[in-house]
Amino acid sequence: MTGGFIKAGICSFGMSGKLFHAPFLHAHPGYELSAIVERHKQDSRERYPNAKLYRSVEDLCADPDLDLIVVNTPTYLHYEQALLVLQSGKNLVLEKPFAVTAKQAETITRLAEEEKRFISIYQNRRYDGDYRAVKEMVQSGWLGELREAEFRYDRFRPAPGGKQHKEGDLPGAGILFDLSPHLVDQAIQLFGFPKAVFADSWRMRPDVIANDYFEILLYYDRLRVRLKATCIAREPVFAYTLHGMKGSFLQQRSDMQEIKLQEGISPTLDSWCDGPSRPDGILHTEINGKLVRKETTSGPGNYMGYYDDVYKALTGVGPNPVPAADGIRNMKIIDAALESVREKKVVAL
C-alpha cells in the first residue's frame, strides 16, 4: 500500500465489474480503483477516468503498483487467472464460484499460502438484507429446533440470454454454477457442513445447452435443507422457508441493492440502500406461551460491508470475511451435487 490506500485492479468490466466491484472500490475511502481490464471497449473511462485501462489480465498483473486484484471473469477462467494474480505477488479477491472444482480451489489456496498472499471469495449475498433477517431468525431460537429449510433463487427468463460462459458448453456454465454458490454458502453459514448431498439438475427451456434448473438436498443429522433455482418462475414464492419444532418463518427475496446499482446509484460506506418499505416476511410461532403470527420487515443490506471487511483484514484490524476455506467447503458440496446428478445417488461428504 502507498499513501494509505489499497490500490485495486479489476479483471473485467462486465456486469459484475460495473455493479458489484468498481462502485464499491471507488467509493470506499481506503481503496483506490487504479486499473480495469477491458479487452475491446473503454466503457470504464466515462465513470472512472483516473483508472488505468488494460487490455489483458496479464498486463494488469504486471502492474507493480497494484496491491489487490479482483478476478471477476467467467468461472472457467478463475483457476488460471487466480494463479496468475498470486504468482505476480498480488492479493486476490475471487468471484464465486471459487473455481470449477474443489481440487482447483485447493491448488489456488496452496499457492496463496506459499506466496503469503491474501485471498478472499466474493460472497456478496451474505450482505443481503433478506438473508440477514433469516440469520437473525435462526439465531433467535424463536422457531425451536429446526427440522426443515428451503432456500430458493428463482428468476423468470424463459428465453436464454446468449452468454456462452453462463449458458454454453463451457466448464462452469449453467445455473448450478451461477446461483448455487450463493445458496450453498448461506446454508453452510447457518447450519454448518452437511453429512451428504442429493441433487438433480436439467434443462427446462428449449434450445439451451447448460442446466437451467437445480435442486440440491443437504442432509444433516436432524435437519434437511433444500436449495433450488429455476429460470421459469414468473410468480415468485418465498425465497427462504424455515420450519422448526416451535414455529415457521418465511422470507421474500427483497434486497434492493442490485436494482439500485443498476439505476446508477453510488454506494457509500454507511448503509446506502433502504430496506423494503413493506413487510416481506411472516413469522408464525409461540412466544412466552402465546401463539404469534405476524408480518416482518427485513432491514437494509450493504455490499460495502464486504469490501470494508476486506480492507480491515488487509490492514490487520479484522478477519478475512470469506476465507479460502469457506470457498473450498462450498466447492466440495457443488462437486458432490454434480456427482449426484451424474450417478443419481446420495453422495456422502
XYZ file of C-alpha atoms in Angstrom:
349
model
C 0.000 0.000 0.000
C 1.093 3.539 -0.725
C -0.394 6.657 0.793
C -2.695 4.575 2.987
C -4.712 3.319 0.020
C -5.123 -0.240 -1.197
C -4.613 0.063 -4.938
C -7.031 -2.305 -6.653
C -7.496 -3.612 -10.168
C -10.476 -5.387 -11.742
C -10.103 -8.141 -14.348
C -13.366 -7.443 -16.178
C -15.818 -4.581 -16.669
C -18.906 -6.592 -17.500
C -21.974 -6.631 -15.285
C -20.177 -7.776 -12.133
C -17.397 -5.234 -12.580
C -19.785 -2.373 -13.277
C -22.234 -3.181 -10.466
C -20.589 -5.182 -7.706
C -16.916 -4.235 -7.662
C -15.962 -0.917 -9.262
C -18.576 1.243 -7.458
C -17.541 -0.041 -4.036
C -13.794 0.123 -4.602
C -14.250 3.658 -5.944
C -16.455 4.814 -3.055
C -14.564 3.260 -0.131
C -12.018 5.745 1.302
C -9.467 3.004 1.908
C -9.176 1.915 -1.728
C -8.011 3.444 -4.950
C -9.559 1.917 -8.060
C -6.346 2.023 -10.046
C -6.837 -0.242 -13.057
C -9.547 -2.004 -15.070
C -9.335 -4.592 -17.846
C -11.497 -4.141 -20.948
C -10.361 -6.264 -23.848
C -12.026 -4.212 -26.591
C -14.170 -1.394 -25.178
C -13.366 1.535 -22.913
C -16.683 1.965 -21.083
C -14.906 2.444 -17.763
C -13.311 5.695 -18.961
C -16.529 7.675 -18.508
C -17.057 6.815 -14.849
C -13.504 6.071 -13.722
C -11.255 8.299 -15.861
C -8.320 8.031 -13.452
C -8.168 4.239 -13.599
C -5.605 2.756 -15.982
C -7.128 0.773 -18.838
C -5.523 -2.568 -19.648
C -6.384 -4.923 -22.494
C -5.427 -8.171 -20.766
C -5.312 -9.736 -17.321
C -1.618 -10.433 -17.936
C -0.918 -6.718 -18.326
C -2.969 -5.956 -15.226
C -0.984 -8.444 -13.159
C 2.261 -6.902 -14.401
C 1.349 -3.509 -12.910
C 3.802 -3.105 -9.995
C 1.634 -0.546 -8.207
C -1.345 -2.801 -7.515
C -1.962 -4.333 -4.085
C -5.190 -6.214 -4.835
C -6.728 -7.733 -7.956
C -10.348 -8.815 -8.324
C -10.849 -11.849 -10.582
C -14.440 -11.414 -11.741
C -14.164 -13.134 -15.112
C -16.200 -16.187 -16.252
C -15.908 -19.211 -13.974
C -13.848 -21.308 -16.384
C -11.089 -18.656 -16.208
C -10.928 -18.399 -12.409
C -8.303 -21.087 -11.882
C -5.814 -19.849 -14.463
C -6.218 -16.179 -13.607
C -6.175 -16.645 -9.832
C -2.842 -18.431 -10.151
C -1.550 -15.628 -12.361
C -2.562 -12.975 -9.818
C -0.894 -14.807 -6.947
C 2.253 -15.514 -8.957
C 2.504 -11.782 -9.650
C 2.612 -11.119 -5.911
C -0.820 -9.509 -5.628
C -3.574 -10.128 -3.087
C -6.724 -11.662 -4.511
C -10.491 -11.280 -4.347
C -12.088 -14.075 -6.353
C -15.704 -14.075 -7.528
C -17.891 -17.007 -6.634
C -17.762 -19.818 -7.510
C -14.168 -20.242 -6.322
C -13.290 -22.410 -9.353
C -14.739 -25.269 -11.413
C -13.755 -27.947 -8.867
C -12.729 -28.179 -5.226
C -9.358 -29.536 -6.362
C -8.700 -26.340 -8.313
C -9.754 -24.287 -5.283
C -7.319 -26.186 -3.074
C -4.471 -25.612 -5.549
C -5.166 -21.868 -5.599
C -5.230 -21.820 -1.801
C -1.903 -23.628 -1.518
C -0.264 -21.121 -3.836
C -1.674 -18.224 -1.802
C -0.161 -19.762 1.324
C 3.197 -20.296 -0.390
C 3.248 -16.737 -1.705
C 1.931 -15.378 1.609
C -0.832 -13.579 -0.224
C -4.354 -12.734 0.944
C -7.268 -14.452 -0.774
C -10.980 -13.857 -0.180
C -14.033 -15.199 -2.013
C -16.654 -12.655 -3.044
C -19.866 -13.988 -1.468
C -21.846 -10.753 -1.506
C -25.184 -12.402 -0.709
C -24.048 -12.741 2.904
C -24.663 -8.988 2.968
C -28.259 -9.096 1.650
C -30.891 -7.684 3.986
C -33.253 -10.624 3.451
C -30.578 -13.191 4.289
C -29.596 -11.188 7.358
C -33.233 -11.387 8.505
C -33.128 -15.169 8.105
C -29.851 -15.368 10.010
C -31.270 -13.305 12.871
C -34.350 -15.523 12.999
C -32.275 -18.705 13.149
C -30.142 -17.246 15.932
C -33.175 -16.004 17.886
C -34.379 -19.510 18.722
C -37.996 -18.469 18.133
C -38.556 -21.376 15.745
C -37.278 -24.009 18.141
C -35.056 -26.777 16.849
C -35.028 -26.503 13.059
C -36.079 -29.556 11.065
C -36.532 -28.253 7.516
C -35.346 -25.313 5.426
C -35.708 -24.353 1.776
C -33.675 -21.635 0.057
C -34.655 -20.618 -3.483
C -33.180 -18.315 -6.104
C -35.834 -18.116 -8.806
C -35.974 -15.960 -11.925
C -38.256 -15.573 -14.915
C -36.079 -15.792 -18.008
C -37.953 -18.032 -20.454
C -35.511 -17.222 -23.257
C -31.756 -17.848 -22.996
C -29.634 -14.750 -22.532
C -26.941 -15.746 -25.004
C -23.937 -15.560 -22.666
C -21.811 -18.573 -23.556
C -19.888 -18.588 -20.279
C -23.192 -18.918 -18.402
C -25.364 -20.910 -20.785
C -22.997 -22.510 -23.281
C -20.891 -25.649 -23.401
C -18.078 -24.401 -21.166
C -16.765 -25.590 -17.797
C -18.632 -23.788 -15.032
C -21.627 -22.879 -17.205
C -25.206 -23.396 -16.075
C -27.411 -22.166 -13.287
C -25.968 -24.666 -10.818
C -22.576 -22.948 -11.007
C -24.145 -19.497 -11.262
C -26.591 -19.498 -8.348
C -25.954 -22.496 -6.105
C -22.743 -20.910 -4.692
C -24.937 -18.246 -3.062
C -27.388 -20.733 -1.560
C -24.757 -23.291 -0.565
C -22.709 -20.600 1.166
C -25.713 -19.269 3.066
C -26.741 -22.765 4.158
C -23.267 -23.609 5.459
C -23.057 -20.300 7.306
C -26.328 -21.037 9.096
C -26.254 -24.804 9.566
C -22.675 -25.985 9.103
C -21.285 -28.591 6.721
C -23.779 -31.353 5.812
C -23.332 -35.114 6.048
C -24.451 -35.905 2.498
C -25.887 -34.418 -0.699
C -28.503 -35.456 -3.244
C -29.082 -33.325 -6.331
C -30.932 -33.007 -9.611
C -30.443 -30.596 -12.498
C -31.775 -30.416 -16.040
C -32.677 -28.124 -18.917
C -36.214 -26.778 -18.643
C -36.176 -24.357 -21.560
C -35.922 -25.457 -25.187
C -32.717 -24.854 -27.112
C -30.449 -24.452 -24.079
C -27.166 -26.282 -23.566
C -26.366 -25.811 -19.873
C -28.651 -26.666 -16.952
C -31.238 -24.017 -16.052
C -32.767 -25.746 -13.014
C -31.332 -27.429 -9.965
C -32.392 -28.892 -6.653
C -29.832 -29.803 -4.002
C -30.798 -31.600 -0.795
C -28.381 -31.271 2.121
C -28.565 -33.961 4.803
C -27.843 -33.125 8.441
C -28.403 -35.341 11.474
C -31.757 -33.782 12.384
C -32.284 -31.294 9.569
C -32.931 -31.290 5.826
C -32.076 -28.247 3.702
C -33.326 -27.922 0.125
C -31.671 -25.473 -2.295
C -33.489 -24.716 -5.559
C -33.349 -22.416 -8.569
C -35.276 -22.150 -11.810
C -35.470 -19.782 -14.781
C -39.245 -20.044 -15.362
C -40.764 -18.689 -12.154
C -42.994 -15.826 -13.272
C -44.795 -15.777 -9.922
C -42.293 -15.508 -7.065
C -42.605 -17.616 -3.949
C -40.833 -17.121 -0.634
C -37.076 -17.356 -1.105
C -36.465 -18.716 2.386
C -38.722 -21.111 4.284
C -37.786 -22.387 7.746
C -39.757 -24.879 9.847
C -38.828 -25.655 13.439
C -40.419 -27.513 16.326
C -41.962 -24.268 17.627
C -42.687 -22.276 14.514
C -42.097 -21.239 10.924
C -40.542 -18.266 9.170
C -40.991 -17.270 5.523
C -38.878 -14.554 3.919
C -39.111 -12.994 0.454
C -36.070 -12.129 -1.646
C -36.391 -8.382 -1.260
C -32.895 -6.878 -1.114
C -32.806 -3.799 -3.352
C -29.066 -3.249 -3.727
C -28.656 -4.779 -7.181
C -31.605 -2.758 -8.503
C -30.181 0.470 -7.062
C -26.783 -0.274 -8.572
C -28.410 -0.889 -11.966
C -30.034 2.531 -11.612
C -26.585 4.067 -11.203
C -26.876 4.963 -7.525
C -23.423 5.148 -5.953
C -22.863 3.259 -2.687
C -21.404 4.783 0.444
C -19.532 3.330 3.397
C -22.635 3.509 5.593
C -25.992 1.969 4.783
C -26.774 3.415 1.353
C -29.782 1.366 0.272
C -33.010 1.305 2.257
C -34.677 -1.914 3.267
C -38.129 -2.813 1.928
C -40.938 -0.307 2.509
C -43.478 -3.004 3.317
C -43.467 -6.338 5.180
C -41.559 -9.072 3.367
C -41.694 -11.944 5.849
C -44.049 -13.995 8.020
C -43.286 -15.340 11.488
C -45.666 -17.939 12.949
C -44.535 -19.280 16.303
C -45.119 -19.389 20.039
C -43.544 -16.724 22.261
C -43.918 -16.788 26.051
C -46.709 -19.322 25.766
C -48.705 -17.250 23.269
C -49.308 -18.061 19.612
C -47.920 -15.315 17.381
C -48.431 -14.851 13.649
C -47.155 -11.571 12.300
C -45.640 -9.920 9.278
C -41.992 -8.926 9.490
C -39.848 -6.437 7.591
C -36.181 -7.061 6.872
C -33.586 -4.345 7.244
C -31.182 -2.981 4.624
C -28.286 -4.936 3.243
C -24.893 -3.447 2.473
C -22.440 -4.932 -0.027
C -19.971 -2.253 1.021
C -19.607 -4.318 4.174
C -17.691 -6.938 2.197
C -15.033 -4.563 0.875
C -14.866 -2.796 4.224
C -14.185 -6.169 5.863
C -11.526 -6.953 3.246
C -9.903 -3.578 3.938
C -9.817 -4.313 7.664
C -8.325 -7.741 7.008
C -5.616 -6.366 4.711
C -4.722 -3.662 7.221
C -4.571 -6.133 10.097
C -7.568 -4.971 12.120
C -10.127 -7.642 11.251
C -10.613 -11.191 9.984
C -10.955 -12.256 6.364
C -14.728 -12.046 5.706
C -14.753 -15.070 3.371
C -11.512 -17.057 3.652
C -10.476 -19.639 1.084
C -11.537 -22.440 3.446
C -15.148 -21.272 3.120
C -14.898 -21.347 -0.657
C -13.383 -24.836 -0.637
C -16.249 -26.143 1.503
C -18.742 -24.629 -0.921
C -16.966 -26.248 -3.872
C -16.966 -29.659 -2.176
C -20.747 -29.500 -1.960
C -21.024 -28.404 -5.600
C -18.691 -31.254 -6.623
C -20.873 -33.686 -4.676
C -24.043 -32.257 -6.236
C -22.656 -32.750 -9.747
C -21.631 -36.311 -8.864
C -25.115 -36.951 -7.507
C -26.690 -35.683 -10.734
C -24.450 -37.957 -12.821
C -24.783 -41.064 -10.648
C -28.353 -40.447 -9.424
C -27.412 -41.251 -5.841
C -26.829 -39.716 -2.431
C -23.179 -38.669 -2.066
C -21.609 -38.796 1.395
C -19.285 -35.970 2.391
